[in-house]
Tab-separated table of C-alpha atoms in Angstrom:
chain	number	residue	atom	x	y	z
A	1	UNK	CA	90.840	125.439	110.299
A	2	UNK	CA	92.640	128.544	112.476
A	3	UNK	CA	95.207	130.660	112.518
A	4	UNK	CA	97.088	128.678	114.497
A	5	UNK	CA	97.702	125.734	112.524
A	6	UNK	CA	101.385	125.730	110.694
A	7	UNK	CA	101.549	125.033	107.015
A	8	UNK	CA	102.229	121.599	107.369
A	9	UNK	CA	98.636	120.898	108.420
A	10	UNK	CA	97.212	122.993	105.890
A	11	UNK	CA	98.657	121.067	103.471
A	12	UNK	CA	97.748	117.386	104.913
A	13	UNK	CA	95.153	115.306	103.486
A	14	UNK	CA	94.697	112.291	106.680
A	15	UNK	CA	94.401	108.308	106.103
A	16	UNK	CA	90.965	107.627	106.145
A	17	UNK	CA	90.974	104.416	108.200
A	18	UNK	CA	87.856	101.525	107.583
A	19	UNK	CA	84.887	102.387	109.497
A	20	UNK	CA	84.219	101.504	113.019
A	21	UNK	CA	80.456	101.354	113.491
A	22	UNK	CA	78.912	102.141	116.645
A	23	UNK	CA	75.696	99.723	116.123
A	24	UNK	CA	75.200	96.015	117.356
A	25	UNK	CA	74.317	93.543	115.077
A	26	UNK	CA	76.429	94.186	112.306
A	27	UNK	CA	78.566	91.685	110.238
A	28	UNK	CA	81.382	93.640	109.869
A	29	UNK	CA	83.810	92.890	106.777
A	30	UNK	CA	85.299	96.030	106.015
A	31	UNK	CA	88.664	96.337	108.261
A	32	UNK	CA	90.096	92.752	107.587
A	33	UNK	CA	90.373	92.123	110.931
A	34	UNK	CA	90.370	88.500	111.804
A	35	UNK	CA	87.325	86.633	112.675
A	36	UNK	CA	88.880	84.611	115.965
A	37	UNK	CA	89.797	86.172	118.815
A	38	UNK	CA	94.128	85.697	119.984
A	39	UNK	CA	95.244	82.928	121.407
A	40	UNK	CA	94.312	81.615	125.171
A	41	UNK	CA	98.074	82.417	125.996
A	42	UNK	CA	97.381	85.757	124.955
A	43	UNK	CA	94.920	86.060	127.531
A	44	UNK	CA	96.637	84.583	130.052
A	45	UNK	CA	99.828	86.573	130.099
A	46	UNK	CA	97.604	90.028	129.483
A	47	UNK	CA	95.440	88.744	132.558
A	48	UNK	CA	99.578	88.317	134.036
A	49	UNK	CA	100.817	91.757	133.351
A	50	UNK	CA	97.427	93.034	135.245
A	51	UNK	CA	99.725	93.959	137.853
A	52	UNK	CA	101.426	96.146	140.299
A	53	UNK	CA	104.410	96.782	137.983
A	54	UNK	CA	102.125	98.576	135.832
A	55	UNK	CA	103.212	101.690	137.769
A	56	UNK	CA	106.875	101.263	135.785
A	57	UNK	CA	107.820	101.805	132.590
A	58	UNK	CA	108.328	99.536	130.091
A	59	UNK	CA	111.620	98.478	128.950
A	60	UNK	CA	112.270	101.115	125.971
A	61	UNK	CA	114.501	98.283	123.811
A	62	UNK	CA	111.191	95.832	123.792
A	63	UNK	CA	114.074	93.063	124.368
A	64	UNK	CA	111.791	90.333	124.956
A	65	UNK	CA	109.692	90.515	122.234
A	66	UNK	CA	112.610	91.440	120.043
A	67	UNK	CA	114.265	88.441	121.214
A	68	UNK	CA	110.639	86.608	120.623
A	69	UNK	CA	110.473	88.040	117.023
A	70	UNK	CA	114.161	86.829	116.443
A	71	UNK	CA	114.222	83.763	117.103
A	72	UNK	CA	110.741	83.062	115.519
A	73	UNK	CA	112.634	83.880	112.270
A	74	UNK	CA	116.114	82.814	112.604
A	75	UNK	CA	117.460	85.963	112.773
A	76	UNK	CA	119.531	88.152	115.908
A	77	UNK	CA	117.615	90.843	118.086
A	78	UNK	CA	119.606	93.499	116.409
A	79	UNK	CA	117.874	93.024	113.204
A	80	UNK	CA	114.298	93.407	114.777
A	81	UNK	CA	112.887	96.788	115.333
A	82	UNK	CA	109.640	97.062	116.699
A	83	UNK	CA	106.446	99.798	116.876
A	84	UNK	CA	102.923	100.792	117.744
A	85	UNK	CA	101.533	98.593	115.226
A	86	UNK	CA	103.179	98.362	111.735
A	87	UNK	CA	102.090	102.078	110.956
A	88	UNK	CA	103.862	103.554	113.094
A	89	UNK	CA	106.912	101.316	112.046
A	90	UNK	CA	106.184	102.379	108.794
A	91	UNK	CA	106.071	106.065	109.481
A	92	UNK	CA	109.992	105.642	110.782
A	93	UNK	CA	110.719	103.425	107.744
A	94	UNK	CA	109.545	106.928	105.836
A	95	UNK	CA	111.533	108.843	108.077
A	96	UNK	CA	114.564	107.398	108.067
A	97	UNK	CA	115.123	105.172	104.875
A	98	UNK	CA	112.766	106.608	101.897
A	99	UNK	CA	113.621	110.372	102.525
A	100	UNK	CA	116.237	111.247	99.589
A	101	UNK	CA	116.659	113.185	96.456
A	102	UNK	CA	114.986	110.902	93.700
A	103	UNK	CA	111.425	109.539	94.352
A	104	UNK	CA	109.826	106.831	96.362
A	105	UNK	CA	108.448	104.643	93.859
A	106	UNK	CA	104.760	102.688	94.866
A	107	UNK	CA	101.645	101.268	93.330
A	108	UNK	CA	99.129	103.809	92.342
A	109	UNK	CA	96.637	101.202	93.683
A	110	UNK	CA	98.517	100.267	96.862
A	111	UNK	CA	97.638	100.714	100.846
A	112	UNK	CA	96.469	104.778	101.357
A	113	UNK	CA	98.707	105.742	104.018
A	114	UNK	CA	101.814	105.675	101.536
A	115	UNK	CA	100.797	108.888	99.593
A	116	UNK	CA	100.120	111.053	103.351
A	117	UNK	CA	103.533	109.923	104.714
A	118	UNK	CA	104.948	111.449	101.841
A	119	UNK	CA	102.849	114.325	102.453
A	120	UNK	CA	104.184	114.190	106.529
A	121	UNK	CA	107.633	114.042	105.841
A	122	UNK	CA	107.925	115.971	103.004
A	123	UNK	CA	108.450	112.891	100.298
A	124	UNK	CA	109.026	113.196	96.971
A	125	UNK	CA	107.113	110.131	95.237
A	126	UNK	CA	106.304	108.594	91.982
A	127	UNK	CA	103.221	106.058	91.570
A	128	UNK	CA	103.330	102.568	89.583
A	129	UNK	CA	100.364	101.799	87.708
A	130	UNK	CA	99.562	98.134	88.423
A	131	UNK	CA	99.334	96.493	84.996
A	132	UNK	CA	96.164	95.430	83.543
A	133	UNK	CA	95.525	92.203	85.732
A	134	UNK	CA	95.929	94.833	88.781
A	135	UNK	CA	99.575	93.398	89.676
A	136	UNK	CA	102.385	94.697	90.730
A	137	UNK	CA	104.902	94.295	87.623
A	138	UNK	CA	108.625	94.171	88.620
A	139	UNK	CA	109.799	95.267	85.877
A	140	UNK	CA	108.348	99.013	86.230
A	141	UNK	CA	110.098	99.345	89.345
A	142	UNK	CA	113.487	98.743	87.537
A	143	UNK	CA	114.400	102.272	86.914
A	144	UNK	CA	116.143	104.979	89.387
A	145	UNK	CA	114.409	105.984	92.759
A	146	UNK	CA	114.915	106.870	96.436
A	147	UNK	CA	113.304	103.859	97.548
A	148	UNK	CA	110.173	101.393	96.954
A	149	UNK	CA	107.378	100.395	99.295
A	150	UNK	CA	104.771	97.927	98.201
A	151	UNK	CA	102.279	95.316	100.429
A	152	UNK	CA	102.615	91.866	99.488
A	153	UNK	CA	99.972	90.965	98.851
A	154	UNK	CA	99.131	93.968	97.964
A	155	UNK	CA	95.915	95.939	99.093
A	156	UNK	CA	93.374	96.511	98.765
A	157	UNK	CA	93.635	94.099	95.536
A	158	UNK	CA	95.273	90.962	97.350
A	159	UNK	CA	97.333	89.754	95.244
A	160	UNK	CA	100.441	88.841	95.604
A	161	UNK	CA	104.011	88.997	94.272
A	162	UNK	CA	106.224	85.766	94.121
A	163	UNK	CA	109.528	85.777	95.962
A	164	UNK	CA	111.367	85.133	92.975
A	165	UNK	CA	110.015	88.729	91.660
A	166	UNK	CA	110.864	90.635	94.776
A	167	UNK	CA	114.580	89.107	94.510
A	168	UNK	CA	114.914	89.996	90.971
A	169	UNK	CA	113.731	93.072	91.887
A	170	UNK	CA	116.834	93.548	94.989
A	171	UNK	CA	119.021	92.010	92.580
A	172	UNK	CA	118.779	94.816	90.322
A	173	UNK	CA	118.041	97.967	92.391
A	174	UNK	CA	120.993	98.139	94.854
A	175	UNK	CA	121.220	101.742	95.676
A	176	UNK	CA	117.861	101.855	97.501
A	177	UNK	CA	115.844	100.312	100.239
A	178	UNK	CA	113.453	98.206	98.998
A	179	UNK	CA	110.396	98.113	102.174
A	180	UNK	CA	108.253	94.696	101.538
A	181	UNK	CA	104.922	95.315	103.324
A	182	UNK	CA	103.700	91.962	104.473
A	183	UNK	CA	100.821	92.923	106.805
A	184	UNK	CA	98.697	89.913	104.858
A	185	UNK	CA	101.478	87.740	104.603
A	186	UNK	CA	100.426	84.651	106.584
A	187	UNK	CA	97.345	83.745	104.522
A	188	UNK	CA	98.909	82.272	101.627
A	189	UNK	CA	101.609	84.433	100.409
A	190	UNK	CA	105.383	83.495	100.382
A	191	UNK	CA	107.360	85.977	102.821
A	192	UNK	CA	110.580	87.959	101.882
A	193	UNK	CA	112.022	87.802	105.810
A	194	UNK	CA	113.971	84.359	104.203
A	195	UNK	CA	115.727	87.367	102.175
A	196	UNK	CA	117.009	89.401	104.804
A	197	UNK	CA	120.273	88.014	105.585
A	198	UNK	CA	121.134	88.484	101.589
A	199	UNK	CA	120.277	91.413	100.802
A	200	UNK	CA	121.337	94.378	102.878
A	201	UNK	CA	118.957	96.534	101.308
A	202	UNK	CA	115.540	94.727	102.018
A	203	UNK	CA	113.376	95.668	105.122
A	204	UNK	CA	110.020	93.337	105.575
A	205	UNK	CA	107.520	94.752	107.868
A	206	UNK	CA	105.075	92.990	109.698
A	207	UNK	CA	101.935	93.207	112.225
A	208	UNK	CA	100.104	90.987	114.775
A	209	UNK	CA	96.822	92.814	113.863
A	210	UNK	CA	96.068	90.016	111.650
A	211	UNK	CA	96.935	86.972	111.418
A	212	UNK	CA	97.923	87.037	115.034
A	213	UNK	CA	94.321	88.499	116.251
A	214	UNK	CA	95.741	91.122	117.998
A	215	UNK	CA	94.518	94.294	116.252
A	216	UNK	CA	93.303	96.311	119.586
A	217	UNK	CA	96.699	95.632	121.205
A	218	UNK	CA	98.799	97.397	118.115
A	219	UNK	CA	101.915	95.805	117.945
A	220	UNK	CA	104.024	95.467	114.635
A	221	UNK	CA	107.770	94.978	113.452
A	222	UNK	CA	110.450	95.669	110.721
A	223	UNK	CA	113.448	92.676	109.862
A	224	UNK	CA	116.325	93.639	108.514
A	225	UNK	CA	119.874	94.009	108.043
A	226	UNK	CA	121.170	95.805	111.492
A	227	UNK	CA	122.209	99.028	110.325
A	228	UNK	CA	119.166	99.743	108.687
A	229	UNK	CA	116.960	98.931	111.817
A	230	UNK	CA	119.472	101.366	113.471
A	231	UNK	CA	118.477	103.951	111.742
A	232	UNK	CA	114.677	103.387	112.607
A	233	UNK	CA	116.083	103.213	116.097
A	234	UNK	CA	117.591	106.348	115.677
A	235	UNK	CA	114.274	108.342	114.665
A	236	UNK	CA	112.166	106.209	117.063
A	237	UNK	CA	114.272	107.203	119.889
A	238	UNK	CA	113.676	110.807	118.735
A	239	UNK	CA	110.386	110.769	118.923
A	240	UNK	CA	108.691	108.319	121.317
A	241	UNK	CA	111.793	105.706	123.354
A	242	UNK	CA	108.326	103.522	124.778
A	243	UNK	CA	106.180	102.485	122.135
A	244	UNK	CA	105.799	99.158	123.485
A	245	UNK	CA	103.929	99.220	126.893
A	246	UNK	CA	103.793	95.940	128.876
A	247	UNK	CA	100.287	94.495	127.580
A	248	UNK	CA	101.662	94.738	124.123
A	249	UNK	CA	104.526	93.061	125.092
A	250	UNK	CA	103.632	90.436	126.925
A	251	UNK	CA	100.647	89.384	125.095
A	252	UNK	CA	102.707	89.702	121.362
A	253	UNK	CA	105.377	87.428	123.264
A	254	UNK	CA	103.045	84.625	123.634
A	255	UNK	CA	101.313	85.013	120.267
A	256	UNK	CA	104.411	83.699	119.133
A	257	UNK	CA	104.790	81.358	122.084
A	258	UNK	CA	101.240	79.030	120.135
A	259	UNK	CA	102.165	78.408	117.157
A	260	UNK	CA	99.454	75.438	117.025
A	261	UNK	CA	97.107	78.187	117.464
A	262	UNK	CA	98.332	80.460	114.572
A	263	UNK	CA	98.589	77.992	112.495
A	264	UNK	CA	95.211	76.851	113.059
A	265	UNK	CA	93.148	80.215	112.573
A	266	UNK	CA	95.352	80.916	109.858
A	267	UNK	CA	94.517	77.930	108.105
A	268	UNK	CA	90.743	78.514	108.828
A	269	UNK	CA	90.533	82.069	106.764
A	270	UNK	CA	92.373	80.796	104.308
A	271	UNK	CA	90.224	77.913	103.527
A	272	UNK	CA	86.628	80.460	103.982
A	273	UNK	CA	88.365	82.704	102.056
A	274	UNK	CA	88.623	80.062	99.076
A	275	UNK	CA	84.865	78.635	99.554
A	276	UNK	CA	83.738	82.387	99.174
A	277	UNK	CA	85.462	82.847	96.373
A	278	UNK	CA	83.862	79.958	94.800
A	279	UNK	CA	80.608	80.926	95.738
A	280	UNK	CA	80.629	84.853	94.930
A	281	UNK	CA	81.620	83.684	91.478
A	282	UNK	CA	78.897	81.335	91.250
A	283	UNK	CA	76.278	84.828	91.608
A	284	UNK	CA	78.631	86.109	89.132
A	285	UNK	CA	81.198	87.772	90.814
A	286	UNK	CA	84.758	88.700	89.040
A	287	UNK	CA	87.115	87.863	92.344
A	288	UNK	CA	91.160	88.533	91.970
A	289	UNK	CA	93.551	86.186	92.811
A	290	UNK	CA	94.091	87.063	96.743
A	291	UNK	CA	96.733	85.926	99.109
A	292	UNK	CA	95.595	87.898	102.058
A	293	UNK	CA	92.484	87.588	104.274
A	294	UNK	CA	90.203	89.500	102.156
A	295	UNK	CA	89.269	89.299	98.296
A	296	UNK	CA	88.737	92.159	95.796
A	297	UNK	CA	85.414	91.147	93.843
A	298	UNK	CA	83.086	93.031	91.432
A	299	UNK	CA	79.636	92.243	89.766
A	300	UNK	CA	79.426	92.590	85.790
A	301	UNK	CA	75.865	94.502	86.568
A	302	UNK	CA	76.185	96.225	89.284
A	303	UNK	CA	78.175	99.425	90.812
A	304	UNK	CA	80.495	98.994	93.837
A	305	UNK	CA	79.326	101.451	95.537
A	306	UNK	CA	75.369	100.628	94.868
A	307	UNK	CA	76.443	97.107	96.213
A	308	UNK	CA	77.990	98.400	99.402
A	309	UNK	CA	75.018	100.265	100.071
A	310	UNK	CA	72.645	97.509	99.687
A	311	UNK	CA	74.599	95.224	101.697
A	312	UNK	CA	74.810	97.800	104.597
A	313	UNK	CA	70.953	97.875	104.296
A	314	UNK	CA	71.046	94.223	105.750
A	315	UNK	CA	73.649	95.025	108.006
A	316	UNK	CA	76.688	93.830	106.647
A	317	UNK	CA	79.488	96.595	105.964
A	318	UNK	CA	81.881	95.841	103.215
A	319	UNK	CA	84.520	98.281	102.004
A	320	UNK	CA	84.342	100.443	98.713
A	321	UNK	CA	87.039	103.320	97.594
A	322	UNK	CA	85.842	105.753	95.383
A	323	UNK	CA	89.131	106.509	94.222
A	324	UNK	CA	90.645	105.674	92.005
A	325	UNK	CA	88.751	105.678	89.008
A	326	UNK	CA	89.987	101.393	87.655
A	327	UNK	CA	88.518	100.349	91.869
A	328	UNK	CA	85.202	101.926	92.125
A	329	UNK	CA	83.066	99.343	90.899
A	330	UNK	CA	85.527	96.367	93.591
A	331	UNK	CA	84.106	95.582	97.127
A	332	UNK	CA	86.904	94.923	99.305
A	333	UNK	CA	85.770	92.090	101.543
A	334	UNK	CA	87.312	90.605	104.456
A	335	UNK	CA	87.369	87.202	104.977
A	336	UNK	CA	84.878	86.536	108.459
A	337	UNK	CA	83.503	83.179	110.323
A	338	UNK	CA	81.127	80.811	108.828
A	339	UNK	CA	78.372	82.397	110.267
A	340	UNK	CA	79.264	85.892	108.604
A	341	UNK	CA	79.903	84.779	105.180
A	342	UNK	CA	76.756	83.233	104.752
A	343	UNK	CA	75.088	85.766	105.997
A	344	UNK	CA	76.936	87.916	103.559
A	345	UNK	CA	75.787	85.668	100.645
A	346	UNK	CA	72.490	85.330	101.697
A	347	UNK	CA	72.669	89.566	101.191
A	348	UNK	CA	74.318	89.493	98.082
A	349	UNK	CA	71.827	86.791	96.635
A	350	UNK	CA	69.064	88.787	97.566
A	351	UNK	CA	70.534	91.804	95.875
A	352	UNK	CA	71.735	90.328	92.674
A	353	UNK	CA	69.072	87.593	92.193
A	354	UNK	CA	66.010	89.971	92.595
């Protein structure tokens, strides 16, 4: 603390991102990051940009990869907007479309950052319990607010909402922006971007950190109806007009350029992530319903955080929240290779069959 900090800091309680250890040797499952590296184009067209045009700027519009993003999902550039990774595209979404007089509705079980962009920009917000399956019911959104933000699936539970929920849900709630959160979206969960063009109130947000394998290059994007991406263009160009530099251009470009290749990987977690549910619940394991590259799994006998303690003990790091009070006793564990789930079971059979 000092003297010199303003009252904003004072009052600011930081996103606590997943832990990035230091050691070797580790099977790390705690940041859902995806267990193959990008695509060979990827690679290529980074290896590409390696060059003397480096010294330039990069285009401040991002108009390839807008383009790139566009025509991936049958939509024009103007209704792309794109960021350092989807957190900062979320912090503009704050900014610029969940700022008003009535509350920004969210999960009270939901990804962490909501609650300290509301404390950033000064957000007045009301939290949705999930009901008692740890879902996201539609029906408790269906009430007046200044906007609603939810991941689908959600995290860190997983599971997801169907698409015939979330357009019930715009159906009814007109006089807001309702921001769909689909970080997880490729591994199994229907996406609302098929929703765009219908409803003029519906942004969908989006990053190549996962499913795309591109998590140290932080790109991300928001789809939506054109004036409401102006508006994020509006505060982005107010605060940073280059957040895309040429690496993270040119190597998000031809992520979506190998399609054979995301569909591949994709398909790969997805089917791990179903064996390991099947075996955790064979040691016992309560697992939720997850449509994301992680699950959400507790043990009947054990605490989550005495679990996540053993496990790092044999060098595999798994995440645990403390807070709230209904999560403690879930691991949040991302989905890895077939080398690093077993050797998580072979931990967790170890601790629980001693």
């Amino acid at each position: 603390m000092s003297q010199y900090w303003s009252k904003l800091v004072h009052s600011l309680t930081p996103y606590v991102p997943g832990e990035q250890p230091k050691l070797q040797n580790l099977v790390k499952l705690n940041t859902n990051e995806n267990p193959y590296g990008p695509s060979p184009k990827v690679i290529a067209a980074l290896q590409a940009e390696a060059a003397d045009s480096l010294r330039l700027y990069p285009d401040p519009d991002s108009s390839r990869l807008k383009a790139a993003i566009a025509e991936y999902h049958g939509l024009q550039a103007n209704q792309v907007f794109v960021g350092n990774g989807s957190d900062e595209v979320l912090a503009h979404v704050f900014q610029a479309l969940l700022k008003h007089d009535q509350p920004l509705l969210y999960p009270d079980i939901t990804y962490s950052f909501y609650p300290v962009y509301c404390g950033l920009y000064g957000i007045d917000f009301e939290t949705v319990p999930l009901n008692t399956r740890f879902e996201i019911a539609i029906d408790d959104y269906l009430r007046p607010n200044g906007g609603i933000i939810f991941p689908n699936p959600n995290a860190p539970t997983g599971i997801p909402v169907a698409l015939s929920e979330i357009e019930r849900l715009l159906k009814a709630n007109t006089q807001s922006v309702v921001v769909i959160d689909e970080a997880y979206v490729d591994f199994g969960t229907e996406s609302a971007v098929s929703l765009v063009n219908q409803y003029p109130n519906v942004l969908v947000t989006h990053t190549y950190s996962k499913s795309r394998s591109l998590a140290g290059l932080r790109v991300g994007y928001a789809v939506g109806h054109a004036a409401l991406i102006e508006a994020l263009i509006r505060v982005k160009d107010s605060f940073n007009s280059y957040p895309i530099d040429r690496f993270a251009e040119a190597g998000a470009v031809a992520a979506l350029q190998d399609e054979a290749y995301f569909q591949q990987t994709r398909q790969q977690v997805i089917a791990a992530r179903d064996q390991l549910v099947l075996d955790l619940q064979g040691l016992g394991f309560e697992v939720l319903p997850s449509g994301a590259n992680f699950i959400f799994a507790r043990h009947p006998k054990y605490a989550g955080e005495q679990l996540a303690a053993s496990l790092r003990e044999q060098a595999v790091i798994v995440r645990h929240f403390k807070k709230p009070a209904r999560i403690t006793d879930f691991l949040r564990i991302t989905i890895g290779n077939t080398s690093q789930n077993q050797a998580l079971m072979q931990a967790l059979q170890s601790i629980v069959q001693a």
